[in-house]
Amino acid sequence: MKIQKETQKSFNCNKKAYFIFSMVLFLMFALGGIMGVFVYPTFFTGAKDKDELQNITQKGQRQGGKYKFINPLLECDYSSDLEYKNIYSIEKKVSEIIERLVDGTNVSSVSLYYRDLNNGPWFGINEDENYKPASLLKVPVFIAYLKKIENNLGLLSSTLSYKENELEMPDPADNLESLAPEKEYTLEKLFERMVVNSDNQAYTLLVNRIDTKELDQVMQDLGMTVPDSNLTENILTAKSYASLFRVLYNSSYVSRSASEYALTLMSYARFDSGITKDLPEEIAISHKFGLRKSEDLTGDVYLHDCGIVYYPEKPYLICIMTKGKDFEQLAGVISTLSKKIYEEIKKQ
């Protein structure tokens, strides 16, 4: 009997405690909801009312103004059902073109990655297929240097040099003089040669003057495969490489001034046989191409072109990687796909 009373007493006590605990939780949630309605819009986003908060949430909030080539993302972007339908439509048409171009030609492989930089929807076709990177590796080297000097672009005037017989220098890019031993070259000049002209001499000097660990860390941070003696040269995908342009556009890896500088320089890239070929001259395009011919018996040629097309109010990222036997055919594939995507964007 005593046990029953103690049990009943314990039950009543627990019941009372449970009731009190439930009331406290209810009051906490209620108070949180009230605070959320009146405080959250202003404190966390700067919005003055619920309508403004909804507008920010749906459209995303970007820092525009003084920048031409970057658009830092402050809030998550929102994509409507219509935008996704448009993306599916573009993907279908591009996929059909790729099938037609590859069938019966010397083009053996095509990969494409596309992303709407305003709202975020994207699609990829063979976007995870690996390729030899060729000159595309010059961009992560560029970013690695910018990471070192991002808060002091005055260091662009600092210089690098090399001694006679220290480095095995490849031939310079077309229309460029060879880098001379013992001569000092500013980072700014070397970046221009490497990025605008895709000069292998500037790349050789820069890559030999940066700590390998720093460069590897940048590539890991950006989701790229770090070159390794145990790996084949096929280490780059269209999707992974596109991330470099995305982080520059959003200035989410290096400072805004450094990101703006990088994309400005890439807008002067001297390669007009790829994604820029059939697009209007007034459209700014920041991009980097890569060309590589296999040294083995296959005779395969790799041609890639990736970048940002600054279509007015509708900037987008496009990365196309190809493999085949003929440079002209690969260049034609890239320009055809780029033109088709541009035309589809223009219709929207």
Short mmCIF file of N, CA and C in Angstrom, two decimals, residues 178-305:
data_model
loop_
_atom_site.label_atom_id
_atom_site.label_comp_id
_atom_site.label_asym_id
_atom_site.label_seq_id
_atom_site.Cartn_x
_atom_site.Cartn_y
_atom_site.Cartn_z
N SER A 178 60.89 36.61 -74.99
CA SER A 178 61.23 35.65 -73.93
C SER A 178 61.62 36.38 -72.65
N LEU A 179 61.26 35.78 -71.52
CA LEU A 179 61.71 36.32 -70.25
C LEU A 179 63.22 36.13 -70.15
N ALA A 180 63.90 37.18 -69.76
CA ALA A 180 65.36 37.14 -69.71
C ALA A 180 65.87 36.79 -68.32
N PRO A 181 66.90 35.96 -68.23
CA PRO A 181 67.49 35.64 -66.92
C PRO A 181 68.02 36.90 -66.23
N GLU A 182 67.94 36.91 -64.92
CA GLU A 182 68.44 38.00 -64.08
C GLU A 182 67.60 39.28 -64.16
N LYS A 183 66.60 39.31 -65.01
CA LYS A 183 65.77 40.51 -65.14
C LYS A 183 64.56 40.40 -64.22
N GLU A 184 64.22 41.53 -63.58
CA GLU A 184 63.09 41.55 -62.65
C GLU A 184 61.78 41.82 -63.40
N TYR A 185 60.76 41.01 -63.09
CA TYR A 185 59.44 41.19 -63.70
C TYR A 185 58.41 41.34 -62.60
N THR A 186 57.55 42.34 -62.72
CA THR A 186 56.52 42.54 -61.70
C THR A 186 55.48 41.43 -61.78
N LEU A 187 54.83 41.17 -60.64
CA LEU A 187 53.75 40.19 -60.64
C LEU A 187 52.67 40.60 -61.63
N GLU A 188 52.39 41.88 -61.68
CA GLU A 188 51.35 42.37 -62.59
C GLU A 188 51.66 42.00 -64.04
N LYS A 189 52.92 42.19 -64.43
CA LYS A 189 53.32 41.86 -65.80
C LYS A 189 53.25 40.36 -66.05
N LEU A 190 53.69 39.58 -65.08
CA LEU A 190 53.66 38.12 -65.22
C LEU A 190 52.23 37.60 -65.28
N PHE A 191 51.34 38.18 -64.45
CA PHE A 191 49.93 37.77 -64.47
C PHE A 191 49.33 38.08 -65.84
N GLU A 192 49.66 39.24 -66.39
CA GLU A 192 49.12 39.62 -67.69
C GLU A 192 49.57 38.64 -68.77
N ARG A 193 50.85 38.30 -68.75
CA ARG A 193 51.35 37.35 -69.74
C ARG A 193 50.68 35.98 -69.58
N MET A 194 50.55 35.52 -68.33
CA MET A 194 50.02 34.19 -68.07
C MET A 194 48.53 34.08 -68.35
N VAL A 195 47.77 35.10 -67.96
CA VAL A 195 46.31 35.03 -68.06
C VAL A 195 45.80 35.52 -69.41
N VAL A 196 46.30 36.66 -69.87
CA VAL A 196 45.82 37.24 -71.12
C VAL A 196 46.37 36.49 -72.33
N ASN A 197 47.69 36.21 -72.28
CA ASN A 197 48.35 35.58 -73.43
C ASN A 197 48.55 34.08 -73.26
N SER A 198 48.20 33.54 -72.10
CA SER A 198 48.42 32.13 -71.78
C SER A 198 49.89 31.75 -71.98
N ASP A 199 50.77 32.61 -71.52
CA ASP A 199 52.21 32.43 -71.71
C ASP A 199 52.77 31.38 -70.75
N ASN A 200 53.44 30.36 -71.29
CA ASN A 200 53.99 29.30 -70.47
C ASN A 200 55.26 29.72 -69.73
N GLN A 201 55.96 30.72 -70.23
CA GLN A 201 57.15 31.19 -69.52
C GLN A 201 56.77 31.88 -68.22
N ALA A 202 55.77 32.75 -68.26
CA ALA A 202 55.31 33.42 -67.04
C ALA A 202 54.78 32.39 -66.05
N TYR A 203 54.05 31.40 -66.56
CA TYR A 203 53.52 30.34 -65.70
C TYR A 203 54.66 29.57 -65.02
N THR A 204 55.69 29.25 -65.79
CA THR A 204 56.82 28.49 -65.24
C THR A 204 57.50 29.25 -64.12
N LEU A 205 57.71 30.54 -64.31
CA LEU A 205 58.37 31.35 -63.28
C LEU A 205 57.47 31.46 -62.04
N LEU A 206 56.21 31.72 -62.25
CA LEU A 206 55.28 31.90 -61.12
C LEU A 206 55.09 30.60 -60.33
N VAL A 207 54.91 29.49 -61.01
CA VAL A 207 54.64 28.24 -60.31
C VAL A 207 55.87 27.75 -59.56
N ASN A 208 57.07 28.16 -60.00
CA ASN A 208 58.30 27.78 -59.31
C ASN A 208 58.67 28.73 -58.18
N ARG A 209 57.89 29.78 -58.00
CA ARG A 209 58.18 30.74 -56.94
C ARG A 209 57.10 30.75 -55.85
N ILE A 210 56.20 29.81 -55.92
CA ILE A 210 55.17 29.73 -54.88
C ILE A 210 55.30 28.39 -54.16
N ASP A 211 55.03 28.39 -52.87
CA ASP A 211 55.11 27.17 -52.07
C ASP A 211 54.09 26.16 -52.60
N THR A 212 54.55 24.96 -52.89
CA THR A 212 53.67 23.91 -53.42
C THR A 212 52.49 23.65 -52.49
N LYS A 213 52.74 23.71 -51.18
CA LYS A 213 51.67 23.47 -50.22
C LYS A 213 50.58 24.53 -50.33
N GLU A 214 50.97 25.76 -50.58
CA GLU A 214 49.99 26.84 -50.74
C GLU A 214 49.12 26.60 -51.96
N LEU A 215 49.76 26.21 -53.06
CA LEU A 215 49.01 25.96 -54.29
C LEU A 215 48.09 24.76 -54.13
N ASP A 216 48.60 23.70 -53.51
CA ASP A 216 47.77 22.50 -53.28
C ASP A 216 46.57 22.83 -52.40
N GLN A 217 46.79 23.68 -51.39
CA GLN A 217 45.69 24.05 -50.49
C GLN A 217 44.60 24.81 -51.23
N VAL A 218 45.01 25.71 -52.11
CA VAL A 218 44.04 26.46 -52.90
C VAL A 218 43.21 25.52 -53.76
N MET A 219 43.87 24.57 -54.41
CA MET A 219 43.14 23.64 -55.28
C MET A 219 42.19 22.76 -54.47
N GLN A 220 42.64 22.35 -53.28
CA GLN A 220 41.75 21.57 -52.42
C GLN A 220 40.56 22.40 -51.96
N ASP A 221 40.83 23.65 -51.58
CA ASP A 221 39.75 24.54 -51.13
C ASP A 221 38.70 24.73 -52.21
N LEU A 222 39.14 24.75 -53.46
CA LEU A 222 38.24 25.01 -54.58
C LEU A 222 37.66 23.72 -55.19
N GLY A 223 37.91 22.60 -54.51
CA GLY A 223 37.32 21.34 -54.95
C GLY A 223 37.96 20.72 -56.17
N MET A 224 39.22 21.05 -56.44
CA MET A 224 39.92 20.50 -57.59
C MET A 224 40.85 19.37 -57.16
N THR A 225 41.12 18.45 -58.08
CA THR A 225 42.06 17.38 -57.81
C THR A 225 43.48 17.92 -57.88
N VAL A 226 44.26 17.67 -56.86
CA VAL A 226 45.64 18.13 -56.83
C VAL A 226 46.50 17.19 -57.66
N PRO A 227 47.28 17.73 -58.62
CA PRO A 227 48.14 16.87 -59.43
C PRO A 227 49.06 16.03 -58.56
N ASP A 228 49.23 14.76 -58.92
CA ASP A 228 50.04 13.84 -58.14
C ASP A 228 50.75 12.88 -59.08
N SER A 229 51.95 12.49 -58.70
CA SER A 229 52.74 11.61 -59.56
C SER A 229 52.05 10.25 -59.77
N ASN A 230 51.16 9.91 -58.86
CA ASN A 230 50.47 8.62 -58.96
C ASN A 230 49.20 8.70 -59.79
N LEU A 231 48.84 9.91 -60.20
CA LEU A 231 47.61 10.10 -60.96
C LEU A 231 47.92 10.31 -62.43
N THR A 232 46.97 10.01 -63.28
CA THR A 232 47.11 10.36 -64.68
C THR A 232 46.91 11.86 -64.82
N GLU A 233 47.12 12.37 -66.01
CA GLU A 233 46.95 13.80 -66.24
C GLU A 233 45.48 14.18 -66.35
N ASN A 234 44.61 13.21 -66.48
CA ASN A 234 43.18 13.51 -66.60
C ASN A 234 42.60 13.79 -65.22
N ILE A 235 42.70 15.02 -64.77
CA ILE A 235 42.33 15.36 -63.40
C ILE A 235 41.27 16.46 -63.31
N LEU A 236 40.84 16.99 -64.44
CA LEU A 236 39.98 18.16 -64.39
C LEU A 236 38.62 17.88 -65.01
N THR A 237 37.55 18.35 -64.35
CA THR A 237 36.20 18.22 -64.89
C THR A 237 35.63 19.62 -65.14
N ALA A 238 34.65 19.68 -66.02
CA ALA A 238 34.02 20.97 -66.32
C ALA A 238 33.35 21.54 -65.08
N LYS A 239 32.74 20.68 -64.28
CA LYS A 239 32.03 21.14 -63.08
C LYS A 239 33.00 21.68 -62.04
N SER A 240 34.09 20.97 -61.79
CA SER A 240 35.04 21.42 -60.77
C SER A 240 35.74 22.70 -61.20
N TYR A 241 36.07 22.79 -62.47
CA TYR A 241 36.78 24.00 -62.93
C TYR A 241 35.88 25.22 -62.91
N ALA A 242 34.61 25.02 -63.19
CA ALA A 242 33.67 26.14 -63.18
C ALA A 242 33.61 26.81 -61.82
N SER A 243 33.90 26.06 -60.75
CA SER A 243 33.84 26.62 -59.41
C SER A 243 34.83 27.77 -59.22
N LEU A 244 35.93 27.78 -59.99
CA LEU A 244 36.90 28.86 -59.87
C LEU A 244 36.28 30.19 -60.27
N PHE A 245 35.53 30.17 -61.36
CA PHE A 245 34.89 31.41 -61.83
C PHE A 245 33.75 31.81 -60.89
N ARG A 246 33.09 30.82 -60.34
CA ARG A 246 31.97 31.13 -59.45
C ARG A 246 32.45 31.82 -58.17
N VAL A 247 33.56 31.33 -57.58
CA VAL A 247 34.04 31.94 -56.34
C VAL A 247 34.63 33.32 -56.61
N LEU A 248 35.15 33.53 -57.82
CA LEU A 248 35.64 34.87 -58.17
C LEU A 248 34.46 35.82 -58.35
N TYR A 249 33.43 35.37 -59.05
CA TYR A 249 32.24 36.21 -59.28
C TYR A 249 31.59 36.59 -57.96
N ASN A 250 31.50 35.64 -57.05
CA ASN A 250 30.89 35.91 -55.74
C ASN A 250 31.88 36.50 -54.73
N SER A 251 33.15 36.62 -55.13
CA SER A 251 34.25 37.07 -54.25
C SER A 251 34.19 36.35 -52.91
N SER A 252 34.02 35.04 -52.97
CA SER A 252 33.87 34.25 -51.75
C SER A 252 35.15 33.55 -51.32
N TYR A 253 36.23 33.73 -52.09
CA TYR A 253 37.49 33.09 -51.71
C TYR A 253 38.62 34.09 -51.52
N VAL A 254 38.72 35.05 -52.41
CA VAL A 254 39.66 36.15 -52.23
C VAL A 254 38.86 37.45 -52.15
N SER A 255 39.50 38.53 -51.76
CA SER A 255 38.81 39.80 -51.52
C SER A 255 38.11 40.30 -52.78
N ARG A 256 37.22 41.24 -52.59
CA ARG A 256 36.47 41.79 -53.72
C ARG A 256 37.38 42.47 -54.72
N SER A 257 38.34 43.23 -54.22
CA SER A 257 39.26 43.92 -55.14
C SER A 257 40.10 42.92 -55.91
N ALA A 258 40.53 41.85 -55.25
CA ALA A 258 41.32 40.83 -55.93
C ALA A 258 40.48 40.06 -56.94
N SER A 259 39.23 39.76 -56.60
CA SER A 259 38.33 39.05 -57.52
C SER A 259 38.02 39.91 -58.73
N GLU A 260 37.77 41.19 -58.50
CA GLU A 260 37.49 42.11 -59.60
C GLU A 260 38.69 42.21 -60.53
N TYR A 261 39.87 42.30 -59.94
CA TYR A 261 41.10 42.37 -60.74
C TYR A 261 41.26 41.12 -61.59
N ALA A 262 41.02 39.94 -61.00
CA ALA A 262 41.20 38.68 -61.71
C ALA A 262 40.27 38.59 -62.92
N LEU A 263 38.99 38.87 -62.71
CA LEU A 263 38.02 38.74 -63.80
C LEU A 263 38.20 39.85 -64.84
N THR A 264 38.66 41.00 -64.42
CA THR A 264 38.97 42.06 -65.38
C THR A 264 40.08 41.62 -66.31
N LEU A 265 41.15 41.06 -65.73
CA LEU A 265 42.27 40.60 -66.53
C LEU A 265 41.84 39.49 -67.49
N MET A 266 41.00 38.58 -67.01
CA MET A 266 40.55 37.49 -67.86
C MET A 266 39.59 37.94 -68.96
N SER A 267 39.04 39.14 -68.82
CA SER A 267 38.17 39.65 -69.88
C SER A 267 38.98 40.08 -71.11
N TYR A 268 40.31 40.15 -70.97
CA TYR A 268 41.19 40.51 -72.08
C TYR A 268 41.86 39.28 -72.69
N ALA A 269 41.45 38.09 -72.30
CA ALA A 269 42.08 36.86 -72.79
C ALA A 269 42.07 36.82 -74.32
N ARG A 270 43.23 36.50 -74.89
CA ARG A 270 43.39 36.52 -76.35
C ARG A 270 43.15 35.14 -76.94
N PHE A 271 41.90 34.77 -76.94
CA PHE A 271 41.49 33.53 -77.60
C PHE A 271 40.06 33.73 -78.06
N ASP A 272 39.87 33.81 -79.36
CA ASP A 272 38.54 34.13 -79.89
C ASP A 272 37.97 33.03 -80.77
N SER A 273 38.45 31.80 -80.57
CA SER A 273 37.93 30.69 -81.37
C SER A 273 36.96 29.81 -80.60
N GLY A 274 36.71 30.16 -79.32
CA GLY A 274 35.87 29.34 -78.47
C GLY A 274 34.54 29.99 -78.12
N ILE A 275 34.30 30.18 -76.83
CA ILE A 275 32.99 30.66 -76.38
C ILE A 275 32.71 32.10 -76.82
N THR A 276 33.73 32.87 -77.17
CA THR A 276 33.52 34.26 -77.56
C THR A 276 33.26 34.44 -79.06
N LYS A 277 33.56 33.43 -79.86
CA LYS A 277 33.62 33.60 -81.31
C LYS A 277 32.36 34.20 -81.92
N ASP A 278 31.20 33.63 -81.64
CA ASP A 278 29.97 34.05 -82.30
C ASP A 278 29.07 34.91 -81.42
N LEU A 279 29.63 35.43 -80.34
CA LEU A 279 28.86 36.31 -79.46
C LEU A 279 29.16 37.77 -79.79
N PRO A 280 28.20 38.67 -79.56
CA PRO A 280 28.41 40.09 -79.87
C PRO A 280 29.64 40.66 -79.17
N GLU A 281 30.38 41.51 -79.84
CA GLU A 281 31.60 42.09 -79.29
C GLU A 281 31.33 42.93 -78.06
N GLU A 282 30.15 43.50 -77.95
CA GLU A 282 29.86 44.37 -76.80
C GLU A 282 29.60 43.59 -75.51
N ILE A 283 29.47 42.28 -75.61
CA ILE A 283 29.26 41.44 -74.42
C ILE A 283 30.60 41.13 -73.78
N ALA A 284 30.80 41.54 -72.54
CA ALA A 284 32.04 41.24 -71.83
C ALA A 284 32.08 39.76 -71.46
N ILE A 285 33.24 39.15 -71.62
CA ILE A 285 33.40 37.73 -71.29
C ILE A 285 34.75 37.54 -70.61
N SER A 286 34.74 37.05 -69.38
CA SER A 286 35.97 36.73 -68.66
C SER A 286 36.16 35.23 -68.76
N HIS A 287 37.26 34.82 -69.39
CA HIS A 287 37.40 33.37 -69.63
C HIS A 287 38.87 32.96 -69.72
N LYS A 288 39.07 31.65 -69.71
CA LYS A 288 40.40 31.07 -69.89
C LYS A 288 40.25 29.81 -70.74
N PHE A 289 41.16 29.69 -71.73
CA PHE A 289 41.13 28.51 -72.58
C PHE A 289 42.34 27.63 -72.27
N GLY A 290 42.24 26.38 -72.70
CA GLY A 290 43.36 25.46 -72.56
C GLY A 290 43.47 24.60 -73.80
N LEU A 291 44.68 24.45 -74.34
CA LEU A 291 44.91 23.65 -75.52
C LEU A 291 46.08 22.70 -75.25
N ARG A 292 45.87 21.42 -75.53
CA ARG A 292 46.92 20.44 -75.26
C ARG A 292 46.82 19.30 -76.26
N LYS A 293 47.97 18.93 -76.82
CA LYS A 293 48.02 17.77 -77.70
C LYS A 293 48.76 16.66 -76.98
N SER A 294 48.17 15.48 -76.96
CA SER A 294 48.79 14.36 -76.27
C SER A 294 50.11 13.99 -76.93
N GLU A 295 51.05 13.62 -76.09
CA GLU A 295 52.36 13.22 -76.59
C GLU A 295 52.43 11.72 -76.86
N ASP A 296 51.34 11.01 -76.57
CA ASP A 296 51.34 9.57 -76.81
C ASP A 296 50.89 9.27 -78.24
N LEU A 297 50.70 8.01 -78.54
CA LEU A 297 50.37 7.59 -79.90
C LEU A 297 48.93 7.89 -80.31
N THR A 298 48.10 8.24 -79.34
CA THR A 298 46.69 8.49 -79.66
C THR A 298 46.51 9.73 -80.53
N GLY A 299 47.39 10.71 -80.33
CA GLY A 299 47.26 11.95 -81.09
C GLY A 299 46.07 12.79 -80.69
N ASP A 300 45.52 12.52 -79.50
CA ASP A 300 44.35 13.27 -79.04
C ASP A 300 44.68 14.74 -78.80
N VAL A 301 43.72 15.58 -79.12
CA VAL A 301 43.84 17.02 -78.86
C VAL A 301 42.78 17.38 -77.83
N TYR A 302 43.18 18.17 -76.84
CA TYR A 302 42.26 18.66 -75.82
C TYR A 302 42.11 20.17 -75.99
N LEU A 303 40.87 20.62 -76.06
CA LEU A 303 40.60 22.06 -76.14
C LEU A 303 39.46 22.40 -75.19
N HIS A 304 39.71 23.35 -74.31
CA HIS A 304 38.70 23.76 -73.33
C HIS A 304 38.56 25.28 -73.32
N ASP A 305 37.40 25.75 -72.97
CA ASP A 305 37.18 27.19 -72.79
C ASP A 305 36.10 27.38 -71.74
#
